[in-house]
XYZ file of C-alpha atoms in Angstrom:
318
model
C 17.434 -4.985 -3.307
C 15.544 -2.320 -5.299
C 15.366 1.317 -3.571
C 13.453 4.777 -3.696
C 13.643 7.300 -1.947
C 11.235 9.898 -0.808
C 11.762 13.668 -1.327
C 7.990 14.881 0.266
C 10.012 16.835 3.417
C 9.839 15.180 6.901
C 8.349 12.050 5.982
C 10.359 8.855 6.642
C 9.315 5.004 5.362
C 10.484 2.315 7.402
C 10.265 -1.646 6.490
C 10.517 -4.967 8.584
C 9.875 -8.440 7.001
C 10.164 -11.984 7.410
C 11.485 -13.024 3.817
C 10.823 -16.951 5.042
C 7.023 -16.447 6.414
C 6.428 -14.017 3.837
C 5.202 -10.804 5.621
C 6.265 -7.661 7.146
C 5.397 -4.453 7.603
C 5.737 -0.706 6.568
C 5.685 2.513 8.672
C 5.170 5.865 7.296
C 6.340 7.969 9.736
C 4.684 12.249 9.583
C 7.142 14.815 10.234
C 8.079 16.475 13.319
C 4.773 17.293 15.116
C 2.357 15.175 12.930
C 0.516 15.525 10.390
C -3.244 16.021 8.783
C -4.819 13.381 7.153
C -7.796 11.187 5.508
C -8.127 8.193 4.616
C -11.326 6.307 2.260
C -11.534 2.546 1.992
C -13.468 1.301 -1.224
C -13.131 -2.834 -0.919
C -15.654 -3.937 1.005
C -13.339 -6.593 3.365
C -11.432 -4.130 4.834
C -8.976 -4.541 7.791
C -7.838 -1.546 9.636
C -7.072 0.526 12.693
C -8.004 4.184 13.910
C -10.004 5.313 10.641
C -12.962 6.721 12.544
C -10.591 9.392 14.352
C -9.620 10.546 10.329
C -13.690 11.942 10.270
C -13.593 15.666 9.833
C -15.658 16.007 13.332
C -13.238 14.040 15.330
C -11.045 15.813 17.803
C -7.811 14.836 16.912
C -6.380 16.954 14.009
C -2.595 15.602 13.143
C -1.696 11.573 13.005
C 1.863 10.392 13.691
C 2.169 7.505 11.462
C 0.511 5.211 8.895
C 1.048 1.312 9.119
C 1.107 -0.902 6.232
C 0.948 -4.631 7.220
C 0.494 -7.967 6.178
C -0.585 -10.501 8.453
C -4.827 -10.314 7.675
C -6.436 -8.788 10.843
C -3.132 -10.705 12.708
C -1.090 -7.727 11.650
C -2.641 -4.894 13.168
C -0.822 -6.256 16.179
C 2.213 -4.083 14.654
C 0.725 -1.085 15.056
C 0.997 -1.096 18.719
C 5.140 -1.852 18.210
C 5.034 1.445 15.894
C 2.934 3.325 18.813
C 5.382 1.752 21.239
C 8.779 3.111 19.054
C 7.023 6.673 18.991
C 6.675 6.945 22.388
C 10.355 6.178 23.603
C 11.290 9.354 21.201
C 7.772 11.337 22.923
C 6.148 11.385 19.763
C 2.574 11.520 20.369
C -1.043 13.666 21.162
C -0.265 15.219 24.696
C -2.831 14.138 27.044
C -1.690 15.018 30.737
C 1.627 13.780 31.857
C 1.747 11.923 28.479
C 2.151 11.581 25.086
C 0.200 9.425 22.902
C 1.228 8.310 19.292
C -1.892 8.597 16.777
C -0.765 5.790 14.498
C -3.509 4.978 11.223
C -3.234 1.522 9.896
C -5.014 -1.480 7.053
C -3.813 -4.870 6.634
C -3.488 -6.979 3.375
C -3.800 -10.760 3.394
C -1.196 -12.714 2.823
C -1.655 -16.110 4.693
C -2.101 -18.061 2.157
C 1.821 -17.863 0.744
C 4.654 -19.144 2.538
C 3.814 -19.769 6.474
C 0.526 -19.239 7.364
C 1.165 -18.411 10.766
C 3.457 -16.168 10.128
C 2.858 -12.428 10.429
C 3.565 -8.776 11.689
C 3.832 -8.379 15.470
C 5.511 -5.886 18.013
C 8.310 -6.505 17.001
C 8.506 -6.185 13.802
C 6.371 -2.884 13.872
C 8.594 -1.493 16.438
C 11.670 -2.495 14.300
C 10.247 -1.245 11.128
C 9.376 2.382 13.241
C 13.122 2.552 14.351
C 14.014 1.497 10.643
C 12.290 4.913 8.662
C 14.738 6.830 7.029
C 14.048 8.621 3.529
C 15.485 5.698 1.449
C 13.530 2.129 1.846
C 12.993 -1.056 -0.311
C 10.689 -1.378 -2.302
C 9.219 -4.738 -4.276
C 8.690 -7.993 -1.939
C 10.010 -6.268 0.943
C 7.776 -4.461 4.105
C 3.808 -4.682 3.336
C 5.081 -5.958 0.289
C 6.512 -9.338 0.834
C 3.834 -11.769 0.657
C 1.602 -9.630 -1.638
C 0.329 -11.222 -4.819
C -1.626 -10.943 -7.853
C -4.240 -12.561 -10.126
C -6.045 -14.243 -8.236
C -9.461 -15.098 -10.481
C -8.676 -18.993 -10.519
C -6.771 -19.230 -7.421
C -3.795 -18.628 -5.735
C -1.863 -21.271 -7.513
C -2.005 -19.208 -10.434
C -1.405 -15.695 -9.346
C 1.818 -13.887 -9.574
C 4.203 -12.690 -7.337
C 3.929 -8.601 -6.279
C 5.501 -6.349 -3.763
C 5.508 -2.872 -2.674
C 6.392 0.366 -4.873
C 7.035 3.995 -4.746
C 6.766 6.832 -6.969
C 6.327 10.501 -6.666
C 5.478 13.898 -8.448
C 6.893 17.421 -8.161
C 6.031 20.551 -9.106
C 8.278 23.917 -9.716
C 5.842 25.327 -7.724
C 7.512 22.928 -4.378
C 4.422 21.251 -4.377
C 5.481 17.213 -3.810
C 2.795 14.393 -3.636
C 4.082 11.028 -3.551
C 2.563 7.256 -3.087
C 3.467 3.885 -1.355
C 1.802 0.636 -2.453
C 1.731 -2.523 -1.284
C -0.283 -4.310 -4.222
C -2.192 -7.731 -3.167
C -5.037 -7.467 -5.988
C -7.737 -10.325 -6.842
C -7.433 -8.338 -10.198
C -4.412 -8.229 -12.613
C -2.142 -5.225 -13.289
C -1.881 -3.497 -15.992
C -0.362 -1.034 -18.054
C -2.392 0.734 -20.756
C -3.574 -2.224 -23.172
C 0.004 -3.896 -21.167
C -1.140 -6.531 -18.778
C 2.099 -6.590 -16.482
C 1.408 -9.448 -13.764
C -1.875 -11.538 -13.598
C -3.500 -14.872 -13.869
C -0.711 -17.603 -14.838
C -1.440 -20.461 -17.277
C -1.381 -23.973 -16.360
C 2.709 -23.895 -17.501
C 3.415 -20.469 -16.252
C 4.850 -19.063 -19.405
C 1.019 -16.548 -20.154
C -0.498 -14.162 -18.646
C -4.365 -15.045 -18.745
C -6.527 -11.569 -19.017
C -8.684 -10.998 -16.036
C -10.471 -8.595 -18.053
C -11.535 -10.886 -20.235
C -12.497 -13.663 -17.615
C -14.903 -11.039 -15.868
C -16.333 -10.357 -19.244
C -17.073 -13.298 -19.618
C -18.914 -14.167 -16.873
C -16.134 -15.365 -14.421
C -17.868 -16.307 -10.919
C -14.880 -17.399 -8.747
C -13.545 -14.671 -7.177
C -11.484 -15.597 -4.335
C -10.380 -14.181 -0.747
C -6.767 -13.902 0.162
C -6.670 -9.799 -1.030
C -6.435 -6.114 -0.399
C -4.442 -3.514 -1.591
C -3.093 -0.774 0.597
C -1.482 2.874 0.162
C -0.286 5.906 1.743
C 0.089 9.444 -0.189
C 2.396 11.537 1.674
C 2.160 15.601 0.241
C 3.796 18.581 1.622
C 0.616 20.372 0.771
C -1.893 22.081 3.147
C -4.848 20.405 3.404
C -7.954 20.269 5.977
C -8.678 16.574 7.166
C -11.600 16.911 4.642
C -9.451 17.423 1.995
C -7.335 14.728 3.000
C -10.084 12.503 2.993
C -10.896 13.673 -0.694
C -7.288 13.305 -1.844
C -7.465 9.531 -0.733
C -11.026 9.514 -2.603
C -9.267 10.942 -6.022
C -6.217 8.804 -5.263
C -8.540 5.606 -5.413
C -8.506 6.474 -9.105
C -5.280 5.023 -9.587
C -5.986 1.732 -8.709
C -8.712 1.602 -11.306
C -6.056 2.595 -13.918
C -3.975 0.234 -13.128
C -6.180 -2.981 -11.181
C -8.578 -4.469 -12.827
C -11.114 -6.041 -11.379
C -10.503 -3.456 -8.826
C -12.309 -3.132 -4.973
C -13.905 -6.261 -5.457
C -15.820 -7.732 -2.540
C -12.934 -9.734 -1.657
C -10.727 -6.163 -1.324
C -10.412 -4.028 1.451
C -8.592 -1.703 -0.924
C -7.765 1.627 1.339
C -5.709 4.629 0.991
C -4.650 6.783 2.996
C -3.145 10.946 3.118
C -0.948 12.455 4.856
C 0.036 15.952 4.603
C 2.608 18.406 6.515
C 0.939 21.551 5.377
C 3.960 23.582 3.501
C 2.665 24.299 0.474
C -0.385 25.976 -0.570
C -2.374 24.230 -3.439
C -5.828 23.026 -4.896
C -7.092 20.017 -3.546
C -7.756 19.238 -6.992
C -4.488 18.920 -8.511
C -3.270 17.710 -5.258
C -5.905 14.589 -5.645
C -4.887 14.681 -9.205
C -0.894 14.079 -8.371
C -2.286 11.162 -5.856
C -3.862 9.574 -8.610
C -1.115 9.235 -10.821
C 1.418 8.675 -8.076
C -1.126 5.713 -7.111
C -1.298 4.489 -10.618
C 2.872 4.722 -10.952
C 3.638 3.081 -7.926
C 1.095 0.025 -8.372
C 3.384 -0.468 -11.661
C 6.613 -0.096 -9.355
C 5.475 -3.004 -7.107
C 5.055 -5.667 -9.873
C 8.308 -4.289 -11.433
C 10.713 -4.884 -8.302
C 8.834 -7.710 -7.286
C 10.843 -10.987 -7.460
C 9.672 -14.826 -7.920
C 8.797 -16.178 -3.953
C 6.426 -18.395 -2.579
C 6.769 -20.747 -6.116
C 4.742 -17.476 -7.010
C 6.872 -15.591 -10.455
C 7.204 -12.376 -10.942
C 7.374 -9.873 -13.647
C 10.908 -10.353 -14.317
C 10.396 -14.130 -15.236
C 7.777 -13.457 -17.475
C 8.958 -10.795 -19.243
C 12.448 -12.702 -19.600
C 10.394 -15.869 -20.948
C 11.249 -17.854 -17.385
């Protein structure tokens, strides 16, 4: 098992995962009290939960937690076993004699590797909420265990992918970091370095995806999404949250390609505690590349599931 852990103060990252179905589930949990954030979804099959309460307008200023899940639209069932967790510790918006738990989620597909009728529930959203601590797994593990890649001829050629982490910090104490569960139609890709993609017919190349959509490739397939979180100790409106998430997209495009196809529902969101005082600029800026760092980090720690390989077989000529 491959570890990060998060230095962004107050936030926690919790996983849950059925390592047999292939799903599960990650919880990124706000520090004490909540905290601002934004969200912007760019794939145009998007599955996800609370997003219209992120609008500037809307009343509620501070979310709880963000849930990552797989599952297709099945998984946003977790998000109620996160809201559930909350509550028994009386996290939540007070509204009378109670408290409730503002939780922010989007859903990846995964169905169609190991069991198809397996994914996220209550359980496994309220075990992944009780879970968050600062140190977490990262490749096929939470949001990241039946995520794939490479998709442009079909899931029988795609590679395995996971989840990743990275994070920037500044000597001024400003922190922004990014979690990733990567489930791209597209490949991913490193520079002029394509790192996980389209397999050949014996498993042993990495097809370019680039090239296929230059070339006029037509079968783009469902079975997608890529999700994120960026977590910042920065102080930032819900606006500005919103145009963090925006700037963040940019990382996927540096590293996904083809990226937000119509078969994504690529969305990130932003969370921020409101310590430090910083442009919204570089703050977007630090998203980007924490975006583009930890979409890297998933196909890195992922391992070979599913019949699916990972980067580590490749590169080791598996």
């Amino acid at each position: 098992m491959i570890t990060r852990t998060i230095s962004v103060p107050g936030f926690r990252i919790g996983t849950a995962q059925d390592r047999v179905g292939l799903t599960g589930v990650t919880v990124i949990l706000a520090p004490e009290g909540g905290a601002t954030a934004g969200g912007d979804v760019r794939g145009c099959a998007p599955g996800t939960r609370e997003t219209d309460l992120l609008s500037p307008e809307k009343t509620v200023q501070q979310i709880h937690a963000v849930v990552l899940s797989g599952g297709s639209a099945f998984g946003l069932e977790a998000d109620s076993g996160v809201m559930n967790a909350l509550a028994e510790d009386g996290v939540g918006f007070p509204v009378g004699p109670v408290s409730v738990p503002i939780v922010c989620g989007a859903v990846l597909f995964d169905l169609l590797i190991g069991d198809p009728k397996a994914h996220p529930d209550l359980a496994m959203g309220y075990e992944a909420a009780k879970r968050a601590d600062v140190t977490f797994p990262v490749g096929c593990y939470g949001a990241g265990t039946g995520a794939t890649v490479g998709k442009l001829k079909g899931a029988e050629h795609a590679m395995k992918s996971g989840a990743g982490y990275a994070e920037i910090s500044l000597e001024s104490g400003l922190c922004v970091g990014a979690y990733m569960a990567v489930n791209a139609c597209g490949e991913v890709y490193d520079k002029e370095t394509t790192l996980a993609g389209i397999l050949s017919d014996d498993e042993k190349t990495i097809l370019s995806s680039h090239d296929f959509m230059l070339n006029g490739f037509e079968r783009i397939l469902g079975g997608n999404t890529s999700i994120g979180c960026v977590v910042t100790n920065a102080k930032l409106t819900k606006a500005e949250c919103k145009a963090v998430s925006g700037m963040a997209h940019d990382g996927f495009a540096r590293s996904i390609r083809p990226v937000h196809t119509t078969m994504d529902g690529d969305t990130v969101f932003t969370m921020a505690s409101g310590e430090i005082a910083a442009p919204v600029d570089t703050v977007g800026y630090l998203a980007e590349e924490a975006i583009r760092l930890a979409v890297l980090d998933a196909v890195k720690s992922a391992e070979s599931m599913g019949a699916r390989p990972a980067y580590a077989d490749i590169t080791r000529g598996e």
